[in-house]
Amino acid sequence: MDSTLPPPSMRASNDPLAMLAGALDQQASFRFETGATTDVGKVRSENEDSYIVHADAGLWCVADGMGGYEAGKLASSTVVEALRTIGQAASPADLLARFQDRVLQANIGLRKAGEERGLTTFGTTVVALLIYERFFACCWAGDSRTYRVRQGRLSQVSRDHTEVQDLVDQGQLTPEEAKRWPGRNIITRAIGVSDLPDLDLIQGVVEDGDVFVLCSDGLTGHVSDAEILAGVAGRAPQAACDHLVQLTLARGASDNVTVIVVACEPKDAEAPVSPSPARSDADGRGA
């Protein structure tokens, strides 16, 4: 299901994930092996990407700030810092509501900071993966992406909020033409650019062996979907992240690049899962 996530004052009365749960014969909880890597790249002097890995809360997120130098870093880190307080959810709907509330608070903070600094372009993309038991939700604004690898196949879960993606959807450009379109980096949604955050939501069920990849557009500007699949296949999550970032750097890395890889296994699986930090950001600071 694909829908726009409403602001807190307009939450839908029904709970789609609870309805989905009722259709399942049994529930299962997963454990996660997570890898995460970020790099400033070969051109930029400041890393405006931030990320958070909070497996205990079922949250992973990448934010790519815009506004230049310190402004972009402030924008992305504001969202990450707000998400640190998400806490433990009691249900899938509660996890969504907690995420939504933190993004709303970050949006308020960014609007205020932008006004104080007189910034006309100030905000951040955001893409987040939320998992509660066997249910997942992908929430995003902008062109940072979530992919899922399932049974050896890669699929893009999110849809870019960009002018060029709109032209592709309207049939005015082919995907190949879009790669060379002059305005391909113009985004149409971001946190902090309007009074209320405008997020899209896709939700579904986690299957054994699912692997999710979250990334900023610094990766997808240099690495194809087929190469992302090849980079993840047969590698542990941290090794996959390191490989994809190194591949980006080898190709010039014209932007900051951040990658998170999340491998999902049932809690009763025999194979051990490598430890990962409960939380971290683009500066590598654990919490």
mmCIF file of C-alpha atoms in Angstrom:
data_model
loop_
_atom_site.group_PDB
_atom_site.id
_atom_site.type_symbol
_atom_site.label_atom_id
_atom_site.label_comp_id
_atom_site.label_asym_id
_atom_site.label_seq_id
_atom_site.Cartn_x
_atom_site.Cartn_y
_atom_site.Cartn_z
ATOM 1 C CA MET A 1 0.000 0.000 0.000
ATOM 2 C CA ASP A 2 1.287 3.453 -0.898
ATOM 3 C CA SER A 3 -0.099 6.588 0.693
ATOM 4 C CA THR A 4 0.880 9.975 2.011
ATOM 5 C CA LEU A 5 1.646 9.987 5.719
ATOM 6 C CA PRO A 6 -0.676 12.576 7.338
ATOM 7 C CA PRO A 7 0.389 15.044 10.016
ATOM 8 C CA PRO A 8 -0.354 14.016 13.617
ATOM 9 C CA SER A 9 -3.595 16.011 13.720
ATOM 10 C CA MET A 10 -4.894 14.082 10.686
ATOM 11 C CA ARG A 11 -3.945 10.487 11.497
ATOM 12 C CA ALA A 12 -6.143 7.885 9.859
ATOM 13 C CA SER A 13 -8.531 6.201 12.278
ATOM 14 C CA ASN A 14 -7.767 2.713 10.976
ATOM 15 C CA ASP A 15 -4.449 0.894 11.414
ATOM 16 C CA PRO A 16 -3.437 -0.733 8.084
ATOM 17 C CA LEU A 17 -0.604 -2.710 9.707
ATOM 18 C CA ALA A 18 -2.935 -4.093 12.373
ATOM 19 C CA MET A 19 -5.347 -5.118 9.614
ATOM 20 C CA LEU A 20 -2.458 -6.824 7.851
ATOM 21 C CA ALA A 21 -1.535 -8.621 11.075
ATOM 22 C CA GLY A 22 -5.004 -10.077 11.307
ATOM 23 C CA ALA A 23 -4.544 -11.749 7.942
ATOM 24 C CA LEU A 24 -1.430 -13.610 9.045
ATOM 25 C CA ASP A 25 -1.468 -17.015 10.701
ATOM 26 C CA GLN A 26 1.472 -16.258 12.975
ATOM 27 C CA GLN A 27 3.818 -13.472 13.923
ATOM 28 C CA ALA A 28 7.580 -13.613 14.128
ATOM 29 C CA SER A 29 10.252 -11.317 15.413
ATOM 30 C CA PHE A 30 13.505 -10.729 13.607
ATOM 31 C CA ARG A 31 17.042 -9.980 14.580
ATOM 32 C CA PHE A 32 19.176 -7.724 12.461
ATOM 33 C CA GLU A 33 22.735 -7.532 11.249
ATOM 34 C CA THR A 34 23.434 -3.960 10.217
ATOM 35 C CA GLY A 35 26.247 -2.280 8.357
ATOM 36 C CA ALA A 36 26.648 1.461 7.830
ATOM 37 C CA THR A 37 29.243 3.611 6.062
ATOM 38 C CA THR A 38 29.405 7.282 5.102
ATOM 39 C CA ASP A 39 32.023 9.309 3.251
ATOM 40 C CA VAL A 40 32.400 12.946 2.251
ATOM 41 C CA GLY A 41 33.307 11.904 -1.306
ATOM 42 C CA LYS A 42 35.876 13.358 -3.679
ATOM 43 C CA VAL A 43 34.403 16.805 -4.344
ATOM 44 C CA ARG A 44 32.545 18.147 -1.310
ATOM 45 C CA SER A 45 34.419 19.608 1.670
ATOM 46 C CA GLU A 46 31.649 18.849 4.188
ATOM 47 C CA ASN A 47 29.626 15.688 4.733
ATOM 48 C CA GLU A 48 26.001 16.840 4.773
ATOM 49 C CA ASP A 49 24.681 13.273 5.186
ATOM 50 C CA SER A 50 23.628 11.903 8.570
ATOM 51 C CA TYR A 51 22.313 8.494 9.537
ATOM 52 C CA ILE A 52 20.974 6.583 12.497
ATOM 53 C CA VAL A 53 21.018 2.861 13.233
ATOM 54 C CA HIS A 54 18.676 2.011 16.104
ATOM 55 C CA ALA A 55 17.943 -1.689 15.682
ATOM 56 C CA ASP A 56 16.535 -2.052 19.194
ATOM 57 C CA ALA A 57 13.754 0.371 18.274
ATOM 58 C CA GLY A 58 13.331 -1.002 14.739
ATOM 59 C CA LEU A 59 14.599 2.179 13.072
ATOM 60 C CA TRP A 60 17.193 2.907 10.379
ATOM 61 C CA CYS A 61 17.406 6.242 8.599
ATOM 62 C CA VAL A 62 19.535 8.226 6.120
ATOM 63 C CA ALA A 63 19.187 11.997 5.742
ATOM 64 C CA ASP A 64 20.901 14.073 3.043
ATOM 65 C CA GLY A 65 20.996 17.771 3.913
ATOM 66 C CA MET A 66 20.782 20.653 1.475
ATOM 67 C CA GLY A 67 21.589 24.306 1.852
ATOM 68 C CA GLY A 68 25.342 24.135 1.563
ATOM 69 C CA TYR A 69 28.115 23.339 4.006
ATOM 70 C CA GLU A 70 27.064 23.801 7.662
ATOM 71 C CA ALA A 71 23.412 24.378 6.756
ATOM 72 C CA GLY A 72 23.055 21.004 5.064
ATOM 73 C CA LYS A 73 24.758 19.199 7.924
ATOM 74 C CA LEU A 74 22.540 20.994 10.433
ATOM 75 C CA ALA A 75 19.425 20.001 8.515
ATOM 76 C CA SER A 76 20.236 16.288 8.274
ATOM 77 C CA SER A 77 21.555 16.009 11.831
ATOM 78 C CA THR A 78 18.452 17.743 13.207
ATOM 79 C CA VAL A 79 16.291 14.916 11.882
ATOM 80 C CA VAL A 80 18.686 12.254 13.171
ATOM 81 C CA GLU A 81 18.854 13.811 16.642
ATOM 82 C CA ALA A 82 15.043 13.969 16.824
ATOM 83 C CA LEU A 83 14.813 10.283 15.902
ATOM 84 C CA ARG A 84 17.182 9.309 18.729
ATOM 85 C CA THR A 85 14.303 9.850 21.162
ATOM 86 C CA ILE A 86 11.892 7.492 19.389
ATOM 87 C CA GLY A 87 11.931 4.925 22.223
ATOM 88 C CA GLN A 88 10.266 1.508 22.265
ATOM 89 C CA ALA A 89 6.980 1.192 20.391
ATOM 90 C CA ALA A 90 4.050 -0.943 21.508
ATOM 91 C CA SER A 91 2.713 -1.715 18.025
ATOM 92 C CA PRO A 92 3.374 -1.037 14.347
ATOM 93 C CA ALA A 93 0.997 1.917 14.453
ATOM 94 C CA ASP A 94 2.759 3.282 17.537
ATOM 95 C CA LEU A 95 6.143 3.046 15.815
ATOM 96 C CA LEU A 96 4.801 4.954 12.816
ATOM 97 C CA ALA A 97 3.253 7.579 15.068
ATOM 98 C CA ARG A 98 6.482 8.027 17.029
ATOM 99 C CA PHE A 99 8.474 8.410 13.820
ATOM 100 C CA GLN A 100 5.956 10.848 12.408
ATOM 101 C CA ASP A 101 6.004 12.962 15.571
ATOM 102 C CA ARG A 102 9.825 13.183 15.617
ATOM 103 C CA VAL A 103 9.942 14.208 11.976
ATOM 104 C CA LEU A 104 7.301 16.844 12.627
ATOM 105 C CA GLN A 105 9.330 18.248 15.533
ATOM 106 C CA ALA A 106 12.471 18.265 13.382
ATOM 107 C CA ASN A 107 10.561 20.062 10.642
ATOM 108 C CA ILE A 108 9.469 22.753 13.099
ATOM 109 C CA GLY A 109 13.057 23.184 14.262
ATOM 110 C CA LEU A 110 14.357 23.446 10.709
ATOM 111 C CA ARG A 111 11.742 26.013 9.727
ATOM 112 C CA LYS A 112 12.732 28.158 12.682
ATOM 113 C CA ALA A 113 16.467 27.771 12.027
ATOM 114 C CA GLY A 114 16.023 28.632 8.361
ATOM 115 C CA GLU A 115 14.139 31.812 9.187
ATOM 116 C CA GLU A 116 16.737 32.863 11.751
ATOM 117 C CA ARG A 117 19.551 32.358 9.229
ATOM 118 C CA GLY A 118 17.693 33.840 6.285
ATOM 119 C CA LEU A 119 18.124 30.677 4.227
ATOM 120 C CA THR A 120 15.904 30.183 1.190
ATOM 121 C CA THR A 121 17.143 26.640 0.477
ATOM 122 C CA PHE A 122 17.395 24.699 3.699
ATOM 123 C CA GLY A 123 16.179 21.191 4.404
ATOM 124 C CA THR A 124 16.983 17.528 4.105
ATOM 125 C CA THR A 125 15.865 14.419 2.336
ATOM 126 C CA VAL A 126 14.997 11.530 4.610
ATOM 127 C CA VAL A 127 14.453 7.829 4.056
ATOM 128 C CA ALA A 128 13.645 5.542 6.966
ATOM 129 C CA LEU A 129 13.031 1.843 7.476
ATOM 130 C CA LEU A 130 10.788 0.905 10.407
ATOM 131 C CA ILE A 131 10.341 -2.716 11.498
ATOM 132 C CA TYR A 132 8.056 -4.047 14.221
ATOM 133 C CA GLU A 133 7.899 -7.843 14.541
ATOM 134 C CA ARG A 134 7.331 -8.951 10.948
ATOM 135 C CA PHE A 135 5.966 -5.675 9.615
ATOM 136 C CA PHE A 136 7.994 -2.997 7.858
ATOM 137 C CA ALA A 137 7.319 0.529 6.717
ATOM 138 C CA CYS A 138 9.432 2.680 4.436
ATOM 139 C CA CYS A 139 8.908 6.433 4.879
ATOM 140 C CA TRP A 140 10.674 9.044 2.796
ATOM 141 C CA ALA A 141 10.827 12.529 1.335
ATOM 142 C CA GLY A 142 13.283 13.338 -1.448
ATOM 143 C CA ASP A 143 15.644 11.146 -3.443
ATOM 144 C CA SER A 144 17.413 9.095 -0.794
ATOM 145 C CA ARG A 145 16.305 5.522 -1.407
ATOM 146 C CA THR A 146 15.350 2.199 0.126
ATOM 147 C CA TYR A 147 15.923 -1.031 -1.798
ATOM 148 C CA ARG A 148 15.005 -4.573 -0.797
ATOM 149 C CA VAL A 149 16.792 -7.741 -1.820
ATOM 150 C CA ARG A 150 14.487 -10.752 -1.664
ATOM 151 C CA GLN A 151 15.241 -14.188 -3.113
ATOM 152 C CA GLY A 152 18.129 -12.822 -5.120
ATOM 153 C CA ARG A 153 16.206 -9.937 -6.665
ATOM 154 C CA LEU A 154 16.587 -6.218 -5.998
ATOM 155 C CA SER A 155 13.576 -3.918 -5.983
ATOM 156 C CA GLN A 156 13.397 -0.190 -5.262
ATOM 157 C CA VAL A 157 10.897 0.313 -2.445
ATOM 158 C CA SER A 158 10.858 4.113 -2.431
ATOM 159 C CA ARG A 159 10.102 6.390 -5.378
ATOM 160 C CA ASP A 160 12.277 9.459 -5.936
ATOM 161 C CA HIS A 161 10.608 12.792 -5.247
ATOM 162 C CA THR A 162 12.337 14.561 -8.141
ATOM 163 C CA GLU A 163 11.278 16.527 -11.206
ATOM 164 C CA VAL A 164 12.924 13.988 -13.480
ATOM 165 C CA GLN A 165 11.074 11.059 -11.852
ATOM 166 C CA ASP A 166 7.796 12.903 -12.411
ATOM 167 C CA LEU A 167 8.687 13.267 -16.104
ATOM 168 C CA VAL A 168 9.472 9.552 -16.319
ATOM 169 C CA ASP A 169 6.167 8.680 -14.636
ATOM 170 C CA GLN A 170 4.342 10.933 -17.108
ATOM 171 C CA GLY A 171 6.021 9.197 -20.038
ATOM 172 C CA GLN A 172 7.878 12.331 -21.138
ATOM 173 C CA LEU A 173 11.299 10.789 -20.501
ATOM 174 C CA THR A 174 12.650 7.263 -20.641
ATOM 175 C CA PRO A 175 14.701 5.991 -17.687
ATOM 176 C CA GLU A 176 17.819 6.205 -19.872
ATOM 177 C CA GLU A 177 17.054 9.796 -20.865
ATOM 178 C CA ALA A 178 16.461 10.637 -17.220
ATOM 179 C CA LYS A 179 20.047 9.708 -16.346
ATOM 180 C CA ARG A 180 21.279 12.543 -18.582
ATOM 181 C CA TRP A 181 18.534 15.086 -17.860
ATOM 182 C CA PRO A 182 20.008 18.454 -16.729
ATOM 183 C CA GLY A 183 17.556 18.853 -13.829
ATOM 184 C CA ARG A 184 17.755 15.269 -12.576
ATOM 185 C CA ASN A 185 18.891 16.370 -9.110
ATOM 186 C CA ILE A 186 16.015 18.791 -8.449
ATOM 187 C CA ILE A 187 13.965 17.315 -5.619
ATOM 188 C CA THR A 188 10.277 18.056 -5.087
ATOM 189 C CA ARG A 189 9.986 17.110 -1.406
ATOM 190 C CA ALA A 190 12.206 17.540 1.632
ATOM 191 C CA ILE A 191 11.919 18.015 5.381
ATOM 192 C CA GLY A 192 12.124 21.653 6.471
ATOM 193 C CA VAL A 193 10.936 23.311 3.257
ATOM 194 C CA SER A 194 7.242 23.625 4.176
ATOM 195 C CA ASP A 195 5.200 24.047 7.350
ATOM 196 C CA LEU A 196 4.261 20.349 7.473
ATOM 197 C CA PRO A 197 6.492 17.434 6.400
ATOM 198 C CA ASP A 198 5.268 15.614 3.311
ATOM 199 C CA LEU A 199 6.278 11.947 3.521
ATOM 200 C CA ASP A 200 5.329 8.926 1.471
ATOM 201 C CA LEU A 201 4.751 5.545 3.091
ATOM 202 C CA ILE A 202 4.957 1.982 1.819
ATOM 203 C CA GLN A 203 4.433 -0.921 4.183
ATOM 204 C CA GLY A 204 4.485 -4.682 4.048
ATOM 205 C CA VAL A 205 5.692 -7.911 5.637
ATOM 206 C CA VAL A 206 9.316 -8.892 6.262
ATOM 207 C CA GLU A 207 10.313 -12.321 4.979
ATOM 208 C CA ASP A 208 13.184 -14.492 6.187
ATOM 209 C CA GLY A 209 16.389 -13.429 4.497
ATOM 210 C CA ASP A 210 15.210 -9.981 3.393
ATOM 211 C CA VAL A 211 17.999 -7.437 3.046
ATOM 212 C CA PHE A 212 17.222 -3.704 2.967
ATOM 213 C CA VAL A 213 19.576 -1.073 1.552
ATOM 214 C CA LEU A 214 19.151 2.597 2.479
ATOM 215 C CA CYS A 215 21.301 5.182 0.724
ATOM 216 C CA SER A 216 21.734 8.814 -0.181
ATOM 217 C CA ASP A 217 21.812 9.792 -3.846
ATOM 218 C CA GLY A 218 25.595 9.964 -3.651
ATOM 219 C CA LEU A 219 25.521 6.195 -4.177
ATOM 220 C CA THR A 220 22.903 5.972 -6.927
ATOM 221 C CA GLY A 221 24.560 8.767 -8.883
ATOM 222 C CA HIS A 222 27.509 6.456 -9.573
ATOM 223 C CA VAL A 223 26.344 2.876 -8.930
ATOM 224 C CA SER A 224 23.612 1.034 -10.840
ATOM 225 C CA ASP A 225 20.883 -1.105 -9.324
ATOM 226 C CA ALA A 226 22.541 -4.222 -10.729
ATOM 227 C CA GLU A 227 25.795 -3.237 -9.041
ATOM 228 C CA ILE A 228 24.010 -2.620 -5.749
ATOM 229 C CA LEU A 229 22.583 -6.152 -5.925
ATOM 230 C CA ALA A 230 25.996 -7.604 -6.765
ATOM 231 C CA GLY A 231 27.576 -5.599 -3.945
ATOM 232 C CA VAL A 232 25.152 -6.971 -1.367
ATOM 233 C CA ALA A 233 25.030 -10.580 -2.571
ATOM 234 C CA GLY A 234 27.326 -12.877 -0.611
ATOM 235 C CA ARG A 235 28.653 -10.115 1.659
ATOM 236 C CA ALA A 236 27.990 -9.364 5.297
ATOM 237 C CA PRO A 237 26.168 -6.020 5.731
ATOM 238 C CA GLN A 238 29.224 -4.021 6.805
ATOM 239 C CA ALA A 239 31.348 -5.471 4.021
ATOM 240 C CA ALA A 240 28.577 -4.665 1.540
ATOM 241 C CA CYS A 241 28.412 -1.036 2.732
ATOM 242 C CA ASP A 242 32.181 -0.646 2.531
ATOM 243 C CA HIS A 243 32.279 -2.178 -0.947
ATOM 244 C CA LEU A 244 29.545 0.096 -2.325
ATOM 245 C CA VAL A 245 31.132 3.234 -0.888
ATOM 246 C CA GLN A 246 34.565 2.267 -2.214
ATOM 247 C CA LEU A 247 33.031 1.669 -5.644
ATOM 248 C CA THR A 248 31.488 5.143 -5.501
ATOM 249 C CA LEU A 249 34.816 6.692 -4.494
ATOM 250 C CA ALA A 250 36.576 4.920 -7.348
ATOM 251 C CA ARG A 251 34.160 6.591 -9.764
ATOM 252 C CA GLY A 252 34.741 10.106 -8.510
ATOM 253 C CA ALA A 253 32.166 10.405 -5.707
ATOM 254 C CA SER A 254 30.827 13.818 -6.743
ATOM 255 C CA ASP A 255 28.590 13.926 -3.657
ATOM 256 C CA ASN A 256 28.576 12.672 -0.093
ATOM 257 C CA VAL A 257 27.655 8.992 0.049
ATOM 258 C CA THR A 258 25.951 7.035 2.829
ATOM 259 C CA VAL A 259 24.829 3.388 2.814
ATOM 260 C CA ILE A 260 23.023 1.288 5.432
ATOM 261 C CA VAL A 261 22.440 -2.450 4.876
ATOM 262 C CA VAL A 262 20.023 -4.355 7.131
ATOM 263 C CA ALA A 263 19.830 -8.167 6.966
ATOM 264 C CA CYS A 264 16.763 -9.753 8.604
ATOM 265 C CA GLU A 265 16.744 -13.204 10.171
ATOM 266 C CA PRO A 266 14.264 -14.885 12.546
ATOM 267 C CA LYS A 267 15.334 -14.626 16.176
ATOM 268 C CA ASP A 268 15.437 -18.410 16.484
ATOM 269 C CA ALA A 269 17.840 -18.824 13.523
ATOM 270 C CA GLU A 270 21.003 -20.731 14.401
ATOM 271 C CA ALA A 271 23.462 -18.536 12.486
ATOM 272 C CA PRO A 272 25.005 -15.867 14.716
ATOM 273 C CA VAL A 273 24.465 -12.240 13.858
ATOM 274 C CA SER A 274 27.406 -9.868 14.038
ATOM 275 C CA PRO A 275 26.995 -7.109 16.615
ATOM 276 C CA SER A 276 26.202 -3.630 15.332
ATOM 277 C CA PRO A 277 26.009 -0.275 17.090
ATOM 278 C CA ALA A 278 22.615 0.464 18.568
ATOM 279 C CA ARG A 279 22.761 3.972 17.195
ATOM 280 C CA SER A 280 25.194 6.086 15.225
ATOM 281 C CA ASP A 281 25.344 9.046 12.921
ATOM 282 C CA ALA A 282 27.467 10.230 10.029
ATOM 283 C CA ASP A 283 30.210 11.347 12.377
ATOM 284 C CA GLY A 284 30.513 7.788 13.652
ATOM 285 C CA ARG A 285 29.435 8.753 17.151
ATOM 286 C CA GLY A 286 27.753 5.887 18.967
ATOM 287 C CA ALA A 287 25.071 6.503 21.563
#
